[in-house]
Short mmCIF file of N, CA and C and ligand atoms in Angstrom, two decimals:
data_model
loop_
_atom_site.label_atom_id
_atom_site.label_comp_id
_atom_site.label_asym_id
_atom_site.label_seq_id
_atom_site.Cartn_x
_atom_site.Cartn_y
_atom_site.Cartn_z
N UNK A 218 39.72 -9.83 14.17
CA UNK A 218 40.18 -10.56 12.99
C UNK A 218 39.78 -12.03 13.07
N UNK A 219 39.91 -12.60 14.31
CA UNK A 219 39.68 -14.04 14.44
C UNK A 219 38.26 -14.42 14.04
N UNK A 220 37.25 -13.63 14.48
CA UNK A 220 35.88 -14.06 14.18
C UNK A 220 35.54 -13.87 12.71
N UNK A 221 36.13 -12.83 12.07
CA UNK A 221 35.90 -12.68 10.63
C UNK A 221 36.48 -13.88 9.87
N UNK A 222 37.67 -14.30 10.28
CA UNK A 222 38.29 -15.43 9.59
C UNK A 222 37.50 -16.71 9.83
N UNK A 223 36.99 -16.89 11.07
CA UNK A 223 36.15 -18.08 11.36
C UNK A 223 34.94 -18.10 10.42
N UNK A 224 34.34 -16.93 10.21
CA UNK A 224 33.16 -16.85 9.33
C UNK A 224 33.55 -17.25 7.91
N UNK A 225 34.72 -16.78 7.47
CA UNK A 225 35.20 -17.13 6.12
C UNK A 225 35.49 -18.63 6.04
N UNK A 226 36.08 -19.18 7.09
CA UNK A 226 36.37 -20.63 7.12
C UNK A 226 35.07 -21.43 7.04
N UNK A 227 34.04 -20.97 7.75
CA UNK A 227 32.76 -21.68 7.73
C UNK A 227 32.18 -21.69 6.32
N UNK A 228 32.24 -20.54 5.66
CA UNK A 228 31.72 -20.46 4.28
C UNK A 228 32.49 -21.39 3.36
N UNK A 229 33.82 -21.43 3.57
CA UNK A 229 34.67 -22.31 2.76
C UNK A 229 34.33 -23.78 3.04
N UNK A 230 34.22 -24.13 4.31
CA UNK A 230 33.99 -25.53 4.66
C UNK A 230 32.58 -25.99 4.29
N UNK A 231 31.65 -25.05 4.21
CA UNK A 231 30.29 -25.37 3.74
C UNK A 231 30.22 -25.43 2.21
N UNK A 232 31.33 -25.18 1.55
CA UNK A 232 31.38 -25.28 0.09
C UNK A 232 30.76 -24.09 -0.62
N UNK A 233 30.52 -23.01 0.12
CA UNK A 233 29.86 -21.85 -0.49
C UNK A 233 30.85 -20.94 -1.21
N UNK A 234 32.12 -21.01 -0.84
CA UNK A 234 33.16 -20.24 -1.54
C UNK A 234 34.36 -21.16 -1.79
N UNK A 235 35.08 -20.88 -2.87
CA UNK A 235 36.12 -21.80 -3.31
C UNK A 235 37.46 -21.57 -2.64
N UNK A 236 37.72 -20.35 -2.21
CA UNK A 236 39.03 -20.06 -1.62
C UNK A 236 38.90 -18.81 -0.76
N UNK A 237 39.75 -18.70 0.25
CA UNK A 237 39.73 -17.50 1.08
C UNK A 237 41.15 -16.93 1.21
N UNK A 238 41.22 -15.61 1.30
CA UNK A 238 42.52 -14.98 1.38
C UNK A 238 42.45 -13.69 2.18
N UNK A 239 43.56 -12.97 2.20
CA UNK A 239 43.66 -11.74 2.99
C UNK A 239 44.25 -10.63 2.12
N UNK A 240 44.21 -9.42 2.65
CA UNK A 240 44.82 -8.29 1.95
C UNK A 240 45.53 -7.39 2.95
N UNK A 241 46.67 -6.88 2.55
CA UNK A 241 47.46 -5.97 3.37
C UNK A 241 47.91 -6.60 4.69
N UNK A 242 48.03 -7.93 4.71
CA UNK A 242 48.57 -8.60 5.88
C UNK A 242 50.09 -8.64 5.76
N UNK A 243 50.76 -8.21 6.82
CA UNK A 243 52.22 -8.35 6.88
C UNK A 243 52.54 -9.43 7.91
N UNK A 244 53.82 -9.61 8.18
CA UNK A 244 54.22 -10.77 8.99
C UNK A 244 53.46 -10.90 10.32
N UNK A 245 53.31 -9.82 11.12
CA UNK A 245 52.64 -10.00 12.41
C UNK A 245 51.19 -10.49 12.26
N UNK A 246 50.47 -9.93 11.28
CA UNK A 246 49.08 -10.33 11.09
C UNK A 246 49.00 -11.78 10.59
N UNK A 247 49.94 -12.14 9.70
CA UNK A 247 49.92 -13.51 9.18
C UNK A 247 50.22 -14.50 10.29
N UNK A 248 51.20 -14.18 11.13
CA UNK A 248 51.57 -15.10 12.21
C UNK A 248 50.39 -15.30 13.16
N UNK A 249 49.70 -14.21 13.46
CA UNK A 249 48.55 -14.30 14.36
C UNK A 249 47.45 -15.17 13.74
N UNK A 250 47.23 -14.94 12.46
CA UNK A 250 46.18 -15.71 11.77
C UNK A 250 46.55 -17.19 11.70
N UNK A 251 47.78 -17.47 11.29
CA UNK A 251 48.18 -18.86 11.08
C UNK A 251 48.22 -19.65 12.39
N UNK A 252 48.37 -18.93 13.50
CA UNK A 252 48.43 -19.63 14.80
C UNK A 252 47.10 -20.30 15.13
N UNK A 253 45.99 -19.79 14.58
CA UNK A 253 44.70 -20.38 14.96
C UNK A 253 43.85 -20.80 13.76
N UNK A 254 44.34 -20.57 12.54
CA UNK A 254 43.51 -20.85 11.36
C UNK A 254 43.36 -22.35 11.14
N UNK A 255 42.14 -22.74 10.76
CA UNK A 255 41.91 -24.14 10.34
C UNK A 255 42.08 -24.24 8.83
N UNK A 256 41.78 -23.12 8.14
CA UNK A 256 41.96 -23.06 6.69
C UNK A 256 42.95 -21.94 6.43
N UNK A 257 43.97 -22.22 5.65
CA UNK A 257 44.99 -21.21 5.41
C UNK A 257 44.57 -20.28 4.27
N UNK A 258 44.98 -19.00 4.32
CA UNK A 258 44.69 -18.11 3.18
C UNK A 258 45.47 -18.58 1.95
N UNK A 259 44.82 -18.51 0.79
CA UNK A 259 45.54 -18.89 -0.43
C UNK A 259 46.28 -17.70 -1.03
N UNK A 260 45.88 -16.49 -0.62
CA UNK A 260 46.44 -15.30 -1.26
C UNK A 260 46.54 -14.16 -0.24
N UNK A 261 47.55 -13.32 -0.43
CA UNK A 261 47.65 -12.07 0.33
C UNK A 261 47.86 -10.97 -0.72
N UNK A 262 46.91 -10.02 -0.77
CA UNK A 262 46.97 -8.94 -1.78
C UNK A 262 47.65 -7.74 -1.12
N UNK A 263 48.84 -7.39 -1.63
CA UNK A 263 49.63 -6.31 -1.00
C UNK A 263 50.16 -5.36 -2.08
N UNK A 264 50.35 -4.10 -1.71
CA UNK A 264 50.90 -3.13 -2.66
C UNK A 264 52.29 -3.60 -3.12
N UNK A 265 52.46 -3.65 -4.43
CA UNK A 265 53.76 -4.08 -4.97
C UNK A 265 53.96 -3.48 -6.36
N UNK A 266 55.09 -2.85 -6.59
CA UNK A 266 55.46 -2.32 -7.90
C UNK A 266 56.97 -2.13 -7.90
N UNK A 267 57.58 -1.75 -9.00
CA UNK A 267 59.05 -1.68 -9.03
C UNK A 267 59.67 -0.75 -8.00
N UNK A 268 58.92 0.29 -7.56
CA UNK A 268 59.48 1.18 -6.54
C UNK A 268 59.19 0.68 -5.12
N UNK A 269 58.37 -0.37 -5.01
CA UNK A 269 58.04 -0.94 -3.69
C UNK A 269 57.89 -2.45 -3.87
N UNK A 270 59.04 -3.12 -3.87
CA UNK A 270 59.08 -4.51 -4.35
C UNK A 270 58.71 -5.55 -3.30
N UNK A 271 58.65 -5.17 -2.05
CA UNK A 271 58.16 -6.08 -1.01
C UNK A 271 58.99 -7.36 -0.93
N UNK A 272 60.31 -7.22 -0.98
CA UNK A 272 61.18 -8.41 -0.97
C UNK A 272 60.95 -9.33 0.21
N UNK A 273 60.82 -8.76 1.41
CA UNK A 273 60.66 -9.61 2.61
C UNK A 273 59.33 -10.34 2.58
N UNK A 274 58.26 -9.60 2.27
CA UNK A 274 56.94 -10.23 2.21
C UNK A 274 56.87 -11.25 1.07
N UNK A 275 57.52 -10.92 -0.05
CA UNK A 275 57.51 -11.84 -1.20
C UNK A 275 58.10 -13.19 -0.79
N UNK A 276 59.24 -13.14 -0.09
CA UNK A 276 59.91 -14.38 0.33
C UNK A 276 59.07 -15.11 1.38
N UNK A 277 58.49 -14.34 2.31
CA UNK A 277 57.69 -14.97 3.37
C UNK A 277 56.47 -15.68 2.78
N UNK A 278 55.79 -15.00 1.86
CA UNK A 278 54.59 -15.60 1.26
C UNK A 278 54.97 -16.86 0.48
N UNK A 279 56.10 -16.80 -0.20
CA UNK A 279 56.58 -17.98 -0.94
C UNK A 279 56.79 -19.14 0.03
N UNK A 280 57.46 -18.86 1.15
CA UNK A 280 57.74 -19.92 2.14
C UNK A 280 56.46 -20.48 2.75
N UNK A 281 55.44 -19.63 2.89
CA UNK A 281 54.18 -20.07 3.50
C UNK A 281 53.22 -20.68 2.48
N UNK A 282 53.65 -20.69 1.21
CA UNK A 282 52.79 -21.20 0.14
C UNK A 282 51.48 -20.41 0.02
N UNK A 283 51.60 -19.09 0.22
CA UNK A 283 50.47 -18.16 0.03
C UNK A 283 50.81 -17.33 -1.20
N UNK A 284 49.87 -17.22 -2.15
CA UNK A 284 50.17 -16.47 -3.38
C UNK A 284 50.27 -14.97 -3.10
N UNK A 285 51.30 -14.37 -3.64
CA UNK A 285 51.50 -12.92 -3.56
C UNK A 285 50.71 -12.28 -4.69
N UNK A 286 49.69 -11.49 -4.35
CA UNK A 286 48.93 -10.75 -5.36
C UNK A 286 49.30 -9.28 -5.23
N UNK A 287 49.71 -8.69 -6.34
CA UNK A 287 50.20 -7.30 -6.32
C UNK A 287 49.05 -6.35 -6.60
N UNK A 288 48.69 -5.53 -5.61
CA UNK A 288 47.75 -4.43 -5.94
C UNK A 288 48.57 -3.18 -6.27
N UNK A 289 47.95 -2.31 -7.09
CA UNK A 289 48.72 -1.15 -7.58
C UNK A 289 49.95 -1.58 -8.34
N UNK A 290 49.83 -2.60 -9.20
CA UNK A 290 51.03 -3.17 -9.82
C UNK A 290 51.77 -2.20 -10.73
N UNK A 291 51.05 -1.17 -11.22
CA UNK A 291 51.69 -0.17 -12.09
C UNK A 291 52.00 1.11 -11.32
N UNK A 292 51.90 1.04 -10.02
CA UNK A 292 52.21 2.22 -9.19
C UNK A 292 51.06 3.19 -9.06
N UNK A 293 49.87 2.80 -9.53
CA UNK A 293 48.63 3.61 -9.36
C UNK A 293 48.72 5.00 -9.98
N UNK A 294 49.67 5.22 -10.88
CA UNK A 294 49.81 6.57 -11.46
C UNK A 294 50.30 7.60 -10.44
N UNK A 295 50.87 7.14 -9.32
CA UNK A 295 51.27 8.07 -8.26
C UNK A 295 52.76 8.39 -8.28
N UNK A 296 53.50 7.81 -9.23
CA UNK A 296 54.93 8.09 -9.31
C UNK A 296 55.30 8.13 -10.79
N UNK A 297 56.61 8.29 -11.05
CA UNK A 297 57.06 8.33 -12.45
C UNK A 297 57.46 6.93 -12.94
N UNK A 298 56.99 5.89 -12.26
CA UNK A 298 57.46 4.55 -12.62
C UNK A 298 57.16 4.20 -14.09
N UNK A 299 56.02 4.69 -14.60
CA UNK A 299 55.66 4.33 -15.98
C UNK A 299 56.51 5.06 -17.03
N UNK A 300 57.28 6.05 -16.58
CA UNK A 300 58.19 6.73 -17.51
C UNK A 300 59.64 6.55 -17.08
N UNK A 301 59.87 5.61 -16.18
CA UNK A 301 61.24 5.38 -15.71
C UNK A 301 62.15 5.00 -16.89
N UNK A 302 63.31 5.65 -17.04
CA UNK A 302 64.16 5.39 -18.21
C UNK A 302 64.71 3.96 -18.30
N UNK A 303 64.97 3.33 -17.16
CA UNK A 303 65.47 1.93 -17.19
C UNK A 303 64.38 1.02 -17.75
N UNK A 304 63.17 1.22 -17.28
CA UNK A 304 62.04 0.41 -17.77
C UNK A 304 61.75 0.72 -19.24
N UNK A 305 61.87 2.00 -19.59
CA UNK A 305 61.62 2.40 -20.98
C UNK A 305 62.63 1.74 -21.93
N UNK A 306 63.87 1.65 -21.49
CA UNK A 306 64.91 1.03 -22.33
C UNK A 306 64.63 -0.47 -22.51
N UNK A 307 64.24 -1.12 -21.42
CA UNK A 307 63.91 -2.56 -21.51
C UNK A 307 62.70 -2.74 -22.43
N UNK A 308 61.72 -1.85 -22.28
CA UNK A 308 60.51 -1.94 -23.10
C UNK A 308 60.85 -1.80 -24.59
N UNK A 309 61.71 -0.85 -24.88
CA UNK A 309 62.10 -0.62 -26.29
C UNK A 309 62.78 -1.87 -26.86
N UNK A 310 63.63 -2.50 -26.08
CA UNK A 310 64.35 -3.70 -26.55
C UNK A 310 63.40 -4.85 -26.86
N UNK A 311 62.27 -4.90 -26.13
CA UNK A 311 61.31 -6.01 -26.34
C UNK A 311 60.13 -5.58 -27.21
N UNK A 312 60.15 -4.35 -27.71
CA UNK A 312 59.03 -3.82 -28.51
C UNK A 312 57.71 -3.90 -27.74
N UNK A 313 57.80 -3.53 -26.48
CA UNK A 313 56.62 -3.53 -25.60
C UNK A 313 56.53 -2.18 -24.91
N UNK A 314 55.42 -1.94 -24.20
CA UNK A 314 55.32 -0.69 -23.45
C UNK A 314 55.94 -0.88 -22.06
N UNK A 315 56.18 0.23 -21.40
CA UNK A 315 56.72 0.16 -20.03
C UNK A 315 55.75 -0.58 -19.11
N UNK A 316 54.46 -0.33 -19.28
CA UNK A 316 53.47 -1.02 -18.44
C UNK A 316 53.56 -2.53 -18.65
N UNK A 317 53.73 -2.94 -19.90
CA UNK A 317 53.82 -4.38 -20.17
C UNK A 317 55.07 -4.99 -19.53
N UNK A 318 56.16 -4.25 -19.55
CA UNK A 318 57.39 -4.74 -18.91
C UNK A 318 57.16 -4.90 -17.40
N UNK A 319 56.50 -3.92 -16.80
CA UNK A 319 56.25 -4.02 -15.35
C UNK A 319 55.36 -5.24 -15.04
N UNK A 320 54.32 -5.41 -15.84
CA UNK A 320 53.42 -6.54 -15.57
C UNK A 320 54.14 -7.87 -15.78
N UNK A 321 54.98 -7.92 -16.80
CA UNK A 321 55.76 -9.15 -17.06
C UNK A 321 56.73 -9.44 -15.90
N UNK A 322 57.30 -8.38 -15.37
CA UNK A 322 58.21 -8.52 -14.21
C UNK A 322 57.47 -9.15 -13.03
N UNK A 323 56.26 -8.65 -12.75
CA UNK A 323 55.46 -9.24 -11.67
C UNK A 323 55.23 -10.73 -11.94
N UNK A 324 54.82 -11.04 -13.16
CA UNK A 324 54.47 -12.43 -13.48
C UNK A 324 55.70 -13.33 -13.35
N UNK A 325 56.84 -12.85 -13.80
CA UNK A 325 58.05 -13.68 -13.72
C UNK A 325 58.52 -13.84 -12.26
N UNK A 326 58.07 -12.95 -11.38
CA UNK A 326 58.34 -13.14 -9.95
C UNK A 326 57.32 -14.09 -9.33
N UNK A 327 56.37 -14.55 -10.12
CA UNK A 327 55.37 -15.50 -9.61
C UNK A 327 54.19 -14.84 -8.95
N UNK A 328 53.98 -13.55 -9.22
CA UNK A 328 52.88 -12.83 -8.59
C UNK A 328 51.61 -12.85 -9.45
N UNK A 329 50.50 -12.66 -8.79
CA UNK A 329 49.23 -12.41 -9.48
C UNK A 329 49.13 -10.89 -9.64
N UNK A 330 48.70 -10.42 -10.81
CA UNK A 330 48.60 -8.97 -11.01
C UNK A 330 47.17 -8.57 -11.35
N UNK A 331 46.79 -7.39 -10.83
CA UNK A 331 45.42 -6.89 -11.09
C UNK A 331 45.50 -5.42 -11.52
N UNK A 332 46.10 -5.15 -12.70
CA UNK A 332 46.17 -3.76 -13.16
C UNK A 332 44.77 -3.23 -13.46
N UNK A 333 44.60 -1.93 -13.28
CA UNK A 333 43.31 -1.29 -13.58
C UNK A 333 43.51 -0.26 -14.69
N UNK A 334 42.60 -0.24 -15.65
CA UNK A 334 42.57 0.86 -16.61
C UNK A 334 41.14 1.10 -17.05
N UNK A 335 40.83 2.35 -17.38
CA UNK A 335 39.50 2.66 -17.93
C UNK A 335 39.56 2.72 -19.45
N UNK A 336 40.75 2.48 -20.03
CA UNK A 336 40.91 2.59 -21.49
C UNK A 336 41.03 1.21 -22.13
N UNK A 337 40.20 0.97 -23.16
CA UNK A 337 40.20 -0.34 -23.80
C UNK A 337 41.58 -0.73 -24.33
N UNK A 338 42.26 0.23 -24.99
CA UNK A 338 43.56 -0.12 -25.57
C UNK A 338 44.56 -0.52 -24.48
N UNK A 339 44.49 0.12 -23.34
CA UNK A 339 45.40 -0.24 -22.25
C UNK A 339 45.02 -1.58 -21.62
N UNK A 340 43.72 -1.83 -21.50
CA UNK A 340 43.27 -3.13 -20.95
C UNK A 340 43.79 -4.25 -21.85
N UNK A 341 43.67 -4.03 -23.18
CA UNK A 341 44.16 -5.05 -24.13
C UNK A 341 45.67 -5.19 -24.02
N UNK A 342 46.34 -4.05 -23.89
CA UNK A 342 47.81 -4.06 -23.77
C UNK A 342 48.24 -4.81 -22.50
N UNK A 343 47.50 -4.59 -21.42
CA UNK A 343 47.90 -5.14 -20.13
C UNK A 343 47.77 -6.67 -20.06
N UNK A 344 46.98 -7.24 -20.98
CA UNK A 344 46.88 -8.71 -20.98
C UNK A 344 47.82 -9.32 -22.03
N UNK A 345 48.35 -8.46 -22.89
CA UNK A 345 49.20 -8.93 -23.98
C UNK A 345 50.67 -8.99 -23.52
N UNK A 346 50.90 -9.84 -22.54
CA UNK A 346 52.24 -9.89 -21.93
C UNK A 346 52.79 -11.32 -21.89
N UNK A 347 52.21 -12.18 -22.74
CA UNK A 347 52.62 -13.59 -22.68
C UNK A 347 53.42 -14.01 -23.91
N UNK A 348 53.83 -13.04 -24.74
CA UNK A 348 54.59 -13.39 -25.95
C UNK A 348 56.04 -12.91 -25.87
N UNK A 349 56.49 -12.59 -24.68
CA UNK A 349 57.90 -12.21 -24.52
C UNK A 349 58.32 -12.54 -23.08
N UNK A 350 59.64 -12.58 -22.88
CA UNK A 350 60.14 -12.86 -21.53
C UNK A 350 61.29 -11.91 -21.22
N UNK A 351 61.30 -11.42 -20.01
CA UNK A 351 62.42 -10.59 -19.56
C UNK A 351 63.61 -11.49 -19.28
N UNK A 352 64.79 -11.01 -19.60
CA UNK A 352 66.00 -11.79 -19.33
C UNK A 352 66.39 -11.63 -17.86
N UNK A 353 67.33 -12.47 -17.43
CA UNK A 353 67.84 -12.35 -16.06
C UNK A 353 68.44 -10.97 -15.85
N UNK A 354 69.10 -10.44 -16.90
CA UNK A 354 69.69 -9.08 -16.77
C UNK A 354 68.60 -8.03 -16.63
N UNK A 355 67.50 -8.18 -17.38
CA UNK A 355 66.37 -7.24 -17.24
C UNK A 355 65.83 -7.30 -15.81
N UNK A 356 65.63 -8.52 -15.32
CA UNK A 356 65.06 -8.69 -13.97
C UNK A 356 65.97 -8.04 -12.93
N UNK A 357 67.28 -8.19 -13.13
CA UNK A 357 68.23 -7.61 -12.17
C UNK A 357 68.18 -6.09 -12.22
N UNK A 358 68.04 -5.53 -13.43
CA UNK A 358 67.95 -4.06 -13.56
C UNK A 358 66.71 -3.55 -12.84
N UNK A 359 65.61 -4.27 -13.00
CA UNK A 359 64.36 -3.82 -12.35
C UNK A 359 64.47 -3.99 -10.84
N UNK A 360 65.11 -5.05 -10.41
CA UNK A 360 65.32 -5.24 -8.95
C UNK A 360 66.06 -4.02 -8.37
N UNK A 361 66.94 -3.44 -9.18
CA UNK A 361 67.71 -2.28 -8.72
C UNK A 361 66.91 -1.00 -8.61
N UNK A 362 65.66 -1.01 -9.07
CA UNK A 362 64.84 0.21 -9.01
C UNK A 362 64.09 0.37 -7.68
N UNK A 363 64.18 -0.66 -6.83
CA UNK A 363 63.40 -0.61 -5.57
C UNK A 363 63.81 0.59 -4.72
N UNK A 364 62.81 1.35 -4.28
CA UNK A 364 63.07 2.50 -3.39
C UNK A 364 62.38 2.31 -2.04
N UNK A 365 61.77 1.14 -1.85
CA UNK A 365 60.95 0.89 -0.65
C UNK A 365 59.95 2.04 -0.45
N UNK A 366 59.36 2.47 -1.56
CA UNK A 366 58.51 3.67 -1.58
C UNK A 366 57.05 3.30 -1.81
N UNK A 367 56.26 3.32 -0.74
CA UNK A 367 54.83 3.05 -0.87
C UNK A 367 54.15 4.18 -1.64
N UNK A 368 53.10 3.84 -2.38
CA UNK A 368 52.30 4.87 -3.03
C UNK A 368 51.14 5.26 -2.14
N UNK A 369 50.77 4.37 -1.23
CA UNK A 369 49.61 4.61 -0.38
C UNK A 369 50.01 4.46 1.07
N UNK A 370 49.03 4.72 1.95
CA UNK A 370 49.31 4.66 3.39
C UNK A 370 49.74 3.26 3.80
N UNK A 371 50.52 3.19 4.86
CA UNK A 371 50.97 1.92 5.41
C UNK A 371 49.79 1.28 6.14
N UNK A 372 49.33 0.11 5.69
CA UNK A 372 48.16 -0.50 6.36
C UNK A 372 48.44 -0.90 7.80
N UNK A 373 49.71 -0.89 8.20
CA UNK A 373 50.02 -1.22 9.60
C UNK A 373 50.09 0.04 10.47
N UNK A 374 49.80 1.19 9.86
CA UNK A 374 49.78 2.46 10.61
C UNK A 374 48.43 2.53 11.34
N UNK A 375 48.45 2.27 12.64
CA UNK A 375 47.19 2.13 13.38
C UNK A 375 46.34 3.38 13.36
N UNK A 376 46.99 4.56 13.41
CA UNK A 376 46.23 5.81 13.41
C UNK A 376 45.47 5.95 12.09
N UNK A 377 46.17 5.66 10.98
CA UNK A 377 45.53 5.72 9.65
C UNK A 377 44.40 4.70 9.55
N UNK A 378 44.68 3.49 10.06
CA UNK A 378 43.71 2.39 9.98
C UNK A 378 42.43 2.76 10.72
N UNK A 379 42.59 3.33 11.92
CA UNK A 379 41.43 3.69 12.73
C UNK A 379 40.61 4.75 12.01
N UNK A 380 41.33 5.75 11.45
CA UNK A 380 40.64 6.85 10.76
C UNK A 380 39.90 6.33 9.53
N UNK A 381 40.55 5.43 8.78
CA UNK A 381 39.96 5.00 7.51
C UNK A 381 38.86 3.97 7.70
N UNK A 382 38.76 3.37 8.89
CA UNK A 382 37.72 2.35 9.09
C UNK A 382 36.65 2.80 10.08
N UNK A 383 36.75 4.06 10.54
CA UNK A 383 35.76 4.57 11.49
C UNK A 383 34.76 5.43 10.75
N UNK A 384 33.46 5.14 10.96
CA UNK A 384 32.44 5.96 10.30
C UNK A 384 32.39 7.33 10.98
N UNK A 385 32.33 8.37 10.15
CA UNK A 385 32.27 9.73 10.72
C UNK A 385 30.92 9.95 11.38
N1 LIG B 491 43.78 -4.25 -1.35
C1 LIG B 491 43.98 -2.95 -1.34
O1 LIG B 491 44.17 -2.32 -0.28
C2 LIG B 491 44.02 -2.19 -2.64
C3 LIG B 491 44.40 -0.84 -2.64
C4 LIG B 491 44.43 -0.15 -3.86
C5 LIG B 491 44.08 -0.80 -5.04
N2 LIG B 491 43.71 -2.10 -4.99
C6 LIG B 491 43.33 -2.80 -6.25
O2 LIG B 491 44.42 -2.87 -7.14
C7 LIG B 491 43.94 -2.88 -8.49
C8 LIG B 491 44.72 -1.93 -9.35
O3 LIG B 491 45.19 -0.87 -8.60
P1 LIG B 491 45.20 0.65 -8.97
O4 LIG B 491 44.17 1.01 -9.96
O5 LIG B 491 45.12 1.37 -7.71
O6 LIG B 491 46.65 0.82 -9.59
P2 LIG B 491 47.43 0.35 -10.93
O7 LIG B 491 46.71 -0.72 -11.67
O8 LIG B 491 48.83 0.16 -10.51
O9 LIG B 491 47.43 1.70 -11.77
C9 LIG B 491 46.32 2.19 -12.43
C10 LIG B 491 46.80 3.46 -13.13
O10 LIG B 491 47.66 3.10 -14.22
C11 LIG B 491 47.11 3.57 -15.43
N3 LIG B 491 47.36 2.52 -16.45
C12 LIG B 491 46.82 1.28 -16.49
N4 LIG B 491 47.30 0.60 -17.55
C13 LIG B 491 48.17 1.43 -18.17
C14 LIG B 491 48.99 1.29 -19.33
N5 LIG B 491 49.01 0.17 -20.06
N6 LIG B 491 49.76 2.34 -19.70
C15 LIG B 491 49.78 3.49 -18.98
N7 LIG B 491 49.02 3.68 -17.87
C16 LIG B 491 48.23 2.65 -17.47
C17 LIG B 491 45.65 3.81 -15.17
O11 LIG B 491 45.18 4.86 -15.96
P3 LIG B 491 43.83 4.73 -16.87
O12 LIG B 491 42.78 4.06 -16.03
O13 LIG B 491 43.54 6.15 -17.21
O14 LIG B 491 44.23 3.89 -18.06
C18 LIG B 491 45.67 4.24 -13.70
O15 LIG B 491 46.02 5.62 -13.59
C19 LIG B 491 42.46 -2.54 -8.42
O16 LIG B 491 41.75 -3.76 -8.63
C20 LIG B 491 42.25 -2.06 -7.00
O17 LIG B 491 40.97 -2.39 -6.49
C21 LIG B 491 43.69 -2.81 -3.83
#
């Protein structure tokens, strides 16, 4: 990890790239990196959605002044989050879709979101989230949906990591 980060720092310090960041770093990896980094990461991209809210990492990144970027912000279509009745009720009250409510929730938590869709109408819908605001009560209801349920493998699972990064 150290030499990859040094290479990124060199590119940054040579003015060839504007910012450097990490993905799927949790506290141990961040602590190791920050102990020797000359340039701090501006962003950490981690799985985050209403069923996996990443409360501890969210607070840690805030304290470290590293932006929390949510990958799989809509749950990657791997759960029923997009049809969750609590989210559907909030969506109906704001005349928005459930996806828009989820994206707005991320934004109001101060996160960067990178939803993916192959459909034009959904891409347009996913950016149309700046004309309404969730109330404190809405935010609290969504906070209550957390199941600490990952949609994908745990990036700190060394066996999975070795398998997924080793060429067959
Ligand atoms: N750093 C990492 O380890 C990591 C891992 C995974 C993903 N990512 C990144 O995260 C980003 C997004 O993640 P993702 O695609 O995995 O998950 P996602 O954005 O949470 O979910 C995408 C799924 O939601 C559907 N969808 C999108 N907008 C919708 C809407 N308005 N209404 C209903 N369904 C909607 C999409 O279907 P349709 O396409 O059919 O509309 C697709 O099935 C990508 O840029 C990806 O590269 C990063």
